[in-house]
PDB file of C-alpha atoms in Angstrom:
ATOM      1  CA  MET B 627     123.310 109.958  92.008  1.00 40.00           C
ATOM      2  CA  SER B 628     122.955 106.293  92.880  1.00 43.00           C
ATOM      3  CA  PHE B 629     123.959 104.616  96.131  1.00 43.00           C
ATOM      4  CA  ARG B 630     127.507 103.328  96.470  1.00 48.00           C
ATOM      5  CA  GLN B 631     127.686  99.641  97.323  1.00 42.00           C
ATOM      6  CA  ASN B 632     128.399 100.390 100.977  1.00 54.00           C
ATOM      7  CA  ASP B 633     125.418 102.766 101.078  1.00 80.00           C
ATOM      8  CA  SER B 634     122.826  99.997 100.875  1.00 94.00           C
ATOM      9  CA  VAL B 635     119.560 100.697 102.683  1.00 97.00           C
ATOM     10  CA  LEU B 636     116.922  98.242 103.853  1.00 97.00           C
ATOM     11  CA  VAL B 637     113.442  99.739 103.516  1.00 98.00           C
ATOM     12  CA  LEU B 638     110.756  97.920 105.518  1.00 98.00           C
ATOM     13  CA  TRP B 639     107.156  98.744 104.692  1.00 98.00           C
ATOM     14  CA  ASP B 640     104.257  98.368 107.059  1.00 98.00           C
ATOM     15  CA  VAL B 641     101.278  96.967 105.120  1.00 98.00           C
ATOM     16  CA  ASP B 642      97.896  97.958 106.556  1.00 97.00           C
ATOM     17  CA  HIS B 643      97.051 101.662 106.239  1.00 97.00           C
ATOM     18  CA  THR B 644     100.501 102.312 104.777  1.00 98.00           C
ATOM     19  CA  LEU B 645     100.404 100.356 101.506  1.00 98.00           C
ATOM     20  CA  ILE B 646      96.791  99.164 101.461  1.00 98.00           C
ATOM     21  CA  GLU B 647      93.473  99.307 103.282  1.00 98.00           C
ATOM     22  CA  THR B 648      91.161  96.299 103.505  1.00 98.00           C
ATOM     23  CA  ARG B 649      88.114  98.455 104.317  1.00 97.00           C
ATOM     24  CA  GLY B 650      86.343  95.894 106.437  1.00 97.00           C
ATOM     25  CA  VAL B 651      87.507  92.740 104.673  1.00 98.00           C
ATOM     26  CA  GLY B 652      90.255  92.210 107.230  1.00 98.00           C
ATOM     27  CA  ARG B 653      87.845  92.302 110.153  1.00 98.00           C
ATOM     28  CA  ALA B 654      85.421  89.987 108.369  1.00 98.00           C
ATOM     29  CA  SER B 655      88.217  87.519 107.674  1.00 98.00           C
ATOM     30  CA  PHE B 656      89.403  87.630 111.288  1.00 98.00           C
ATOM     31  CA  ALA B 657      85.841  87.100 112.553  1.00 98.00           C
ATOM     32  CA  ALA B 658      85.322  84.125 110.248  1.00 98.00           C
ATOM     33  CA  ALA B 659      88.579  82.489 111.324  1.00 98.00           C
ATOM     34  CA  PHE B 660      87.907  83.198 114.995  1.00 98.00           C
ATOM     35  CA  GLU B 661      84.504  81.522 114.819  1.00 98.00           C
ATOM     36  CA  ASP B 662      85.933  78.638 112.817  1.00 98.00           C
ATOM     37  CA  VAL B 663      88.579  77.706 115.382  1.00 98.00           C
ATOM     38  CA  THR B 664      86.852  78.678 118.647  1.00 98.00           C
ATOM     39  CA  SER B 665      83.187  78.018 117.743  1.00 98.00           C
ATOM     40  CA  ARG B 666      82.470  81.456 119.198  1.00 98.00           C
ATOM     41  CA  THR B 667      81.092  84.486 117.401  1.00 98.00           C
ATOM     42  CA  LEU B 668      83.471  87.447 117.471  1.00 98.00           C
ATOM     43  CA  GLU B 669      81.489  89.977 119.505  1.00 98.00           C
ATOM     44  CA  ARG B 670      84.330  92.332 120.439  1.00 96.00           C
ATOM     45  CA  MET B 671      87.522  93.222 118.590  1.00 97.00           C
ATOM     46  CA  PRO B 672      90.606  94.330 120.535  1.00 96.00           C
ATOM     47  CA  GLN B 673      92.643  97.344 119.538  1.00 93.00           C
ATOM     48  CA  ILE B 674      94.753  96.175 116.601  1.00 93.00           C
ATOM     49  CA  THR B 675      96.963  99.070 115.479  1.00 89.00           C
ATOM     50  CA  GLY B 676     100.659  98.316 115.829  1.00 88.00           C
ATOM     51  CA  ARG B 677     100.107  94.751 117.082  1.00 95.00           C
ATOM     52  CA  THR B 678     100.991  91.364 115.649  1.00 97.00           C
ATOM     53  CA  GLU B 679      98.348  88.847 114.632  1.00 98.00           C
ATOM     54  CA  PRO B 680      99.258  86.395 117.442  1.00 98.00           C
ATOM     55  CA  ASP B 681      98.885  89.223 119.953  1.00 97.00           C
ATOM     56  CA  ILE B 682      95.518  90.269 118.505  1.00 98.00           C
ATOM     57  CA  TYR B 683      94.273  86.676 118.514  1.00 98.00           C
ATOM     58  CA  ALA B 684      95.259  86.204 122.160  1.00 98.00           C
ATOM     59  CA  ALA B 685      93.592  89.494 123.108  1.00 98.00           C
ATOM     60  CA  ALA B 686      90.402  88.553 121.255  1.00 98.00           C
ATOM     61  CA  ALA B 687      90.296  85.197 123.042  1.00 98.00           C
ATOM     62  CA  ALA B 688      90.702  86.954 126.384  1.00 98.00           C
ATOM     63  CA  LEU B 689      87.878  89.377 125.569  1.00 98.00           C
ATOM     64  CA  HIS B 690      85.632  86.373 125.009  1.00 98.00           C
ATOM     65  CA  ASP B 691      86.784  84.586 128.186  1.00 98.00           C
ATOM     66  CA  ILE B 692      88.394  81.747 126.261  1.00 98.00           C
ATOM     67  CA  ASP B 693      91.073  80.420 128.594  1.00 96.00           C
ATOM     68  CA  ARG B 694      92.622  77.898 126.223  1.00 96.00           C
ATOM     69  CA  PRO B 695      92.106  78.999 122.625  1.00 98.00           C
ATOM     70  CA  PRO B 696      93.404  76.745 119.851  1.00 98.00           C
ATOM     71  CA  LEU B 697      97.083  77.345 119.137  1.00 98.00           C
ATOM     72  CA  PHE B 698      97.857  80.284 116.897  1.00 98.00           C
ATOM     73  CA  PRO B 699      99.054  78.201 113.887  1.00 98.00           C
ATOM     74  CA  VAL B 700      95.559  76.691 113.728  1.00 98.00           C
ATOM     75  CA  PHE B 701      94.026  80.165 113.676  1.00 98.00           C
ATOM     76  CA  ALA B 702      96.612  81.412 111.157  1.00 98.00           C
ATOM     77  CA  GLU B 703      95.703  78.652 108.714  1.00 98.00           C
ATOM     78  CA  SER B 704      92.006  79.465 109.006  1.00 98.00           C
ATOM     79  CA  LEU B 705      92.715  83.189 108.639  1.00 98.00           C
ATOM     80  CA  ALA B 706      94.616  82.672 105.393  1.00 98.00           C
ATOM     81  CA  ALA B 707      91.740  80.571 104.062  1.00 98.00           C
ATOM     82  CA  ALA B 708      89.281  83.311 105.000  1.00 98.00           C
ATOM     83  CA  TYR B 709      91.300  85.884 103.063  1.00 98.00           C
ATOM     84  CA  ILE B 710      91.534  83.634 100.021  1.00 98.00           C
ATOM     85  CA  GLU B 711      87.769  83.161 100.138  1.00 98.00           C
ATOM     86  CA  ARG B 712      87.320  86.954 100.213  1.00 98.00           C
ATOM     87  CA  GLN B 713      90.111  87.880  97.818  1.00 98.00           C
ATOM     88  CA  GLU B 714      87.816  89.201  95.109  1.00 98.00           C
ATOM     89  CA  GLN B 715      85.921  91.214  97.697  1.00 98.00           C
ATOM     90  CA  LEU B 716      89.230  92.599  98.947  1.00 98.00           C
ATOM     91  CA  ARG B 717      90.174  93.622  95.415  1.00 98.00           C
ATOM     92  CA  GLU B 718      86.866  95.424  94.909  1.00 98.00           C
ATOM     93  CA  GLN B 719      86.326  96.857  98.377  1.00 98.00           C
ATOM     94  CA  GLY B 720      89.886  97.540  99.527  1.00 98.00           C
ATOM     95  CA  ARG B 721      92.368  99.953  98.030  1.00 98.00           C
ATOM     96  CA  VAL B 722      96.011 100.772  97.494  1.00 98.00           C
ATOM     97  CA  MET B 723      97.002 103.867  99.447  1.00 98.00           C
ATOM     98  CA  PRO B 724      97.601 106.977  97.304  1.00 98.00           C
ATOM     99  CA  GLY B 725     101.067 106.896  95.757  1.00 98.00           C
ATOM    100  CA  ALA B 726     102.004 103.526  97.252  1.00 98.00           C
ATOM    101  CA  GLU B 727     102.380 101.598  94.013  1.00 98.00           C
ATOM    102  CA  GLU B 728     104.343 104.386  92.351  1.00 98.00           C
ATOM    103  CA  ALA B 729     106.648 104.730  95.369  1.00 98.00           C
ATOM    104  CA  LEU B 730     107.338 100.988  95.449  1.00 98.00           C
ATOM    105  CA  GLU B 731     107.958 100.881  91.718  1.00 98.00           C
ATOM    106  CA  HIS B 732     110.317 103.862  91.855  1.00 98.00           C
ATOM    107  CA  LEU B 733     112.364 102.588  94.791  1.00 98.00           C
ATOM    108  CA  ALA B 734     112.648  99.174  93.157  1.00 97.00           C
ATOM    109  CA  THR B 735     114.719 100.801  90.390  1.00 96.00           C
ATOM    110  CA  ILE B 736     117.226 102.430  92.771  1.00 96.00           C
ATOM    111  CA  LYS B 737     120.468 100.536  93.168  1.00 94.00           C
ATOM    112  CA  GLY B 738     121.316 100.038  96.823  1.00 94.00           C
ATOM    113  CA  ILE B 739     117.732 100.050  98.104  1.00 96.00           C
ATOM    114  CA  ARG B 740     116.252  96.731  99.203  1.00 96.00           C
ATOM    115  CA  GLN B 741     112.525  96.771  99.837  1.00 98.00           C
ATOM    116  CA  SER B 742     110.635  94.337 102.016  1.00 98.00           C
ATOM    117  CA  VAL B 743     107.928  94.414 104.678  1.00 98.00           C
ATOM    118  CA  LEU B 744     107.627  94.511 108.435  1.00 98.00           C
ATOM    119  CA  THR B 745     104.098  93.674 109.471  1.00 98.00           C
ATOM    120  CA  GLY B 746     102.045  92.125 112.208  1.00 98.00           C
ATOM    121  CA  ASN B 747     100.237  90.094 109.550  1.00 98.00           C
ATOM    122  CA  THR B 748     101.255  86.483 109.026  1.00 98.00           C
ATOM    123  CA  ARG B 749     103.488  85.705 106.072  1.00 98.00           C
ATOM    124  CA  ARG B 750     100.663  84.016 104.120  1.00 98.00           C
ATOM    125  CA  VAL B 751      98.139  86.784 104.719  1.00 98.00           C
ATOM    126  CA  THR B 752     100.710  89.421 103.790  1.00 98.00           C
ATOM    127  CA  ARG B 753     101.343  87.731 100.472  1.00 98.00           C
ATOM    128  CA  ILE B 754      97.606  87.391  99.783  1.00 98.00           C
ATOM    129  CA  LYS B 755      97.013  91.080 100.494  1.00 98.00           C
ATOM    130  CA  LEU B 756      99.918  92.310  98.386  1.00 98.00           C
ATOM    131  CA  GLU B 757      99.247  89.927  95.500  1.00 98.00           C
ATOM    132  CA  THR B 758      95.603  91.021  95.435  1.00 98.00           C
ATOM    133  CA  PHE B 759      96.749  94.509  94.456  1.00 98.00           C
ATOM    134  CA  GLY B 760      99.873  93.526  92.510  1.00 98.00           C
ATOM    135  CA  LEU B 761     102.269  95.135  94.968  1.00 98.00           C
ATOM    136  CA  HIS B 762     104.270  91.980  95.721  1.00 98.00           C
ATOM    137  CA  LYS B 763     106.336  92.277  92.535  1.00 97.00           C
ATOM    138  CA  HIS B 764     108.200  95.299  93.923  1.00 96.00           C
ATOM    139  CA  LEU B 765     109.102  93.671  97.257  1.00 98.00           C
ATOM    140  CA  ASP B 766     111.513  90.988  98.419  1.00 97.00           C
ATOM    141  CA  LEU B 767     109.093  89.170 100.691  1.00 97.00           C
ATOM    142  CA  ALA B 768     111.662  86.524 101.614  1.00 94.00           C
ATOM    143  CA  THR B 769     113.622  89.094 103.642  1.00 93.00           C
ATOM    144  CA  GLY B 770     110.663  90.564 105.462  1.00 96.00           C
ATOM    145  CA  ALA B 771     109.472  89.917 109.004  1.00 98.00           C
ATOM    146  CA  TYR B 772     105.964  88.886 109.955  1.00 98.00           C
ATOM    147  CA  GLY B 773     103.645  88.448 112.891  1.00 98.00           C
ATOM    148  CA  ASP B 774     104.160  84.714 112.930  1.00 96.00           C
ATOM    149  CA  ASP B 775     107.920  85.255 113.362  1.00 98.00           C
ATOM    150  CA  ASP B 776     107.543  86.881 116.784  1.00 97.00           C
ATOM    151  CA  ARG B 777     104.585  88.136 118.784  1.00 96.00           C
ATOM    152  CA  HIS B 778     106.595  91.164 119.976  1.00 96.00           C
ATOM    153  CA  ARG B 779     106.633  93.568 117.018  1.00 97.00           C
ATOM    154  CA  PRO B 780     109.956  95.367 117.724  1.00 98.00           C
ATOM    155  CA  ALA B 781     111.668  91.964 117.579  1.00 98.00           C
ATOM    156  CA  LEU B 782     110.748  91.824 113.896  1.00 98.00           C
ATOM    157  CA  VAL B 783     113.276  94.541 112.981  1.00 98.00           C
ATOM    158  CA  PRO B 784     116.424  92.468 113.702  1.00 97.00           C
ATOM    159  CA  ILE B 785     114.747  89.446 112.115  1.00 98.00           C
ATOM    160  CA  ALA B 786     114.296  91.359 108.858  1.00 98.00           C
ATOM    161  CA  GLN B 787     117.810  92.784 109.069  1.00 97.00           C
ATOM    162  CA  ALA B 788     119.297  89.319 109.518  1.00 96.00           C
ATOM    163  CA  ARG B 789     117.307  87.875 106.625  1.00 96.00           C
ATOM    164  CA  ALA B 790     118.407  90.682 104.332  1.00 95.00           C
ATOM    165  CA  SER B 791     122.105  90.202 105.027  1.00 89.00           C
ATOM    166  CA  ASN B 792     124.528  87.410 105.825  1.00 75.00           C
ATOM    167  CA  ASP B 793     127.237  89.685 107.219  1.00 79.00           C
ATOM    168  CA  GLY B 794     125.454  92.188 109.431  1.00 81.00           C
ATOM    169  CA  GLU B 795     125.158  94.681 106.606  1.00 91.00           C
ATOM    170  CA  PHE B 796     121.960  96.241 107.926  1.00 96.00           C
ATOM    171  CA  GLY B 797     121.583  97.959 111.271  1.00 95.00           C
ATOM    172  CA  GLN B 798     119.904 100.998 112.751  1.00 95.00           C
ATOM    173  CA  HIS B 799     121.896 103.421 110.589  1.00 94.00           C
ATOM    174  CA  ASN B 800     120.705 101.980 107.282  1.00 96.00           C
ATOM    175  CA  THR B 801     117.298 100.445 107.985  1.00 98.00           C
ATOM    176  CA  VAL B 802     114.230 102.612 107.397  1.00 98.00           C
ATOM    177  CA  LEU B 803     110.753 101.527 108.479  1.00 98.00           C
ATOM    178  CA  ILE B 804     107.847 103.258 106.742  1.00 98.00           C
ATOM    179  CA  GLY B 805     104.551 103.074 108.632  1.00 98.00           C
ATOM    180  CA  ASP B 806     101.470 105.001 109.626  1.00 97.00           C
ATOM    181  CA  SER B 807     101.065 104.690 113.383  1.00 96.00           C
ATOM    182  CA  LEU B 808     102.626 105.323 116.764  1.00 96.00           C
ATOM    183  CA  GLY B 809     103.082 101.557 116.966  1.00 96.00           C
ATOM    184  CA  ASP B 810     105.300 101.688 113.878  1.00 97.00           C
ATOM    185  CA  ILE B 811     107.398 104.429 115.452  1.00 98.00           C
ATOM    186  CA  GLU B 812     107.759 102.420 118.664  1.00 97.00           C
ATOM    187  CA  THR B 813     108.651  99.316 116.663  1.00 98.00           C
ATOM    188  CA  ALA B 814     111.439 101.171 114.854  1.00 98.00           C
ATOM    189  CA  ARG B 815     112.801 102.854 117.977  1.00 98.00           C
ATOM    190  CA  GLN B 816     112.883  99.678 120.058  1.00 98.00           C
ATOM    191  CA  GLY B 817     113.873  97.379 117.218  1.00 98.00           C
ATOM    192  CA  GLY B 818     116.711  99.450 115.762  1.00 97.00           C
ATOM    193  CA  ALA B 819     115.644 101.378 112.654  1.00 98.00           C
ATOM    194  CA  ARG B 820     114.992 104.877 111.390  1.00 98.00           C
ATOM    195  CA  VAL B 821     111.322 105.618 110.764  1.00 98.00           C
ATOM    196  CA  ILE B 822     109.208 107.582 108.310  1.00 98.00           C
ATOM    197  CA  ALA B 823     105.582 108.063 109.360  1.00 98.00           C
ATOM    198  CA  VAL B 824     102.838 108.570 106.800  1.00 98.00           C
ATOM    199  CA  ALA B 825      99.808 110.498 108.048  1.00 97.00           C
ATOM    200  CA  ALA B 826      97.347 108.925 105.642  1.00 93.00           C
ATOM    201  CA  GLY B 827      96.220 105.931 107.653  1.00 89.00           C
ATOM    202  CA  GLY B 828      94.152 107.675 110.300  1.00 89.00           C
ATOM    203  CA  THR B 829      96.778 109.017 112.725  1.00 94.00           C
ATOM    204  CA  ALA B 830      97.209 112.788 112.545  1.00 95.00           C
ATOM    205  CA  ALA B 831     100.565 114.189 111.473  1.00 96.00           C
ATOM    206  CA  ALA B 832     100.874 116.077 114.768  1.00 97.00           C
ATOM    207  CA  ASP B 833     100.711 112.777 116.643  1.00 97.00           C
ATOM    208  CA  LEU B 834     103.510 111.263 114.552  1.00 98.00           C
ATOM    209  CA  GLU B 835     106.145 113.920 115.207  1.00 97.00           C
ATOM    210  CA  THR B 836     108.399 111.550 117.139  1.00 97.00           C
ATOM    211  CA  ALA B 837     109.245 109.839 113.828  1.00 98.00           C
ATOM    212  CA  ASP B 838     112.416 110.875 111.991  1.00 98.00           C
ATOM    213  CA  ALA B 839     110.198 112.339 109.273  1.00 98.00           C
ATOM    214  CA  VAL B 840     106.469 112.677 108.622  1.00 98.00           C
ATOM    215  CA  LEU B 841     104.804 112.603 105.203  1.00 98.00           C
ATOM    216  CA  SER B 842     101.211 113.473 104.373  1.00 97.00           C
ATOM    217  CA  ASP B 843     101.061 110.613 101.843  1.00 98.00           C
ATOM    218  CA  LEU B 844     103.229 108.585  99.448  1.00 98.00           C
ATOM    219  CA  THR B 845     102.579 110.551  96.270  1.00 98.00           C
ATOM    220  CA  ASP B 846     106.091 112.044  95.950  1.00 98.00           C
ATOM    221  CA  ALA B 847     108.167 108.981  95.059  1.00 98.00           C
ATOM    222  CA  ALA B 848     111.335 110.929  94.304  1.00 98.00           C
ATOM    223  CA  GLY B 849     110.972 112.837  97.557  1.00 98.00           C
ATOM    224  CA  ILE B 850     110.663 109.570  99.477  1.00 98.00           C
ATOM    225  CA  GLU B 851     113.862 108.334  97.839  1.00 98.00           C
ATOM    226  CA  HIS B 852     115.737 111.482  98.835  1.00 97.00           C
ATOM    227  CA  LEU B 853     114.397 111.262 102.379  1.00 98.00           C
ATOM    228  CA  ILE B 854     115.537 107.646 102.677  1.00 97.00           C
ATOM    229  CA  ARG B 855     119.000 108.681 101.438  1.00 95.00           C
ATOM    230  CA  ALA B 856     119.159 111.492 104.008  1.00 95.00           C
ATOM    231  CA  LEU B 857     118.117 109.259 106.909  1.00 96.00           C
ATOM    232  CA  ALA B 858     120.578 106.541 105.918  1.00 92.00           C
ATOM    233  CA  ARG B 859     123.419 109.028 105.749  1.00 80.00           C
ATOM    234  CA  GLY B 860     122.448 110.801 108.949  1.00 71.00           C
TER     235      GLY B 860
END
């Protein structure tokens, strides 16, 4: 059974540890960009899970006692360049999470489901990461929300909802965020979305129980579709 027109659902995917893993390339790219714009070696990395790139950059600057770091757009440009420079390394060293490509491809065929992203990454870095693994073709990246849209991650939910609809079509009842961390759950709860947590990115399933549903991985594409339907109708 396909969705009726008024049963449209906006599915927002987290990127890191949900769809892909950079396996060290992300940290190397951040370190290179940090040194490029601040002329300081990155000696300490702040906690990054569930945070936006502007927030991480500010925290890293504070850890290194940099009172007036270059503005974030300067860092963002250098970060994108660092990822482009390491794109082949990312392709070889990183990976697509188990079942992610098949789940994206399956949901892309379902009438009524619109797929995009909600991520703390910048828009340019998100595209680089997804294009590296060919995942971008299943996603409407124009209607996503990114770290350079707002430093406060829950604020990204209404941004994505507004971009996906001109008439307020998407709200908490028919927006589903799929992520891997407690930060993703908090983002959905505060921002106004239902949330599916995937316990494949390093956070144990028992710690994700405050989500609307918890999956061990993304390998059951049809099951994910049915779960999205159930959450949207609930």
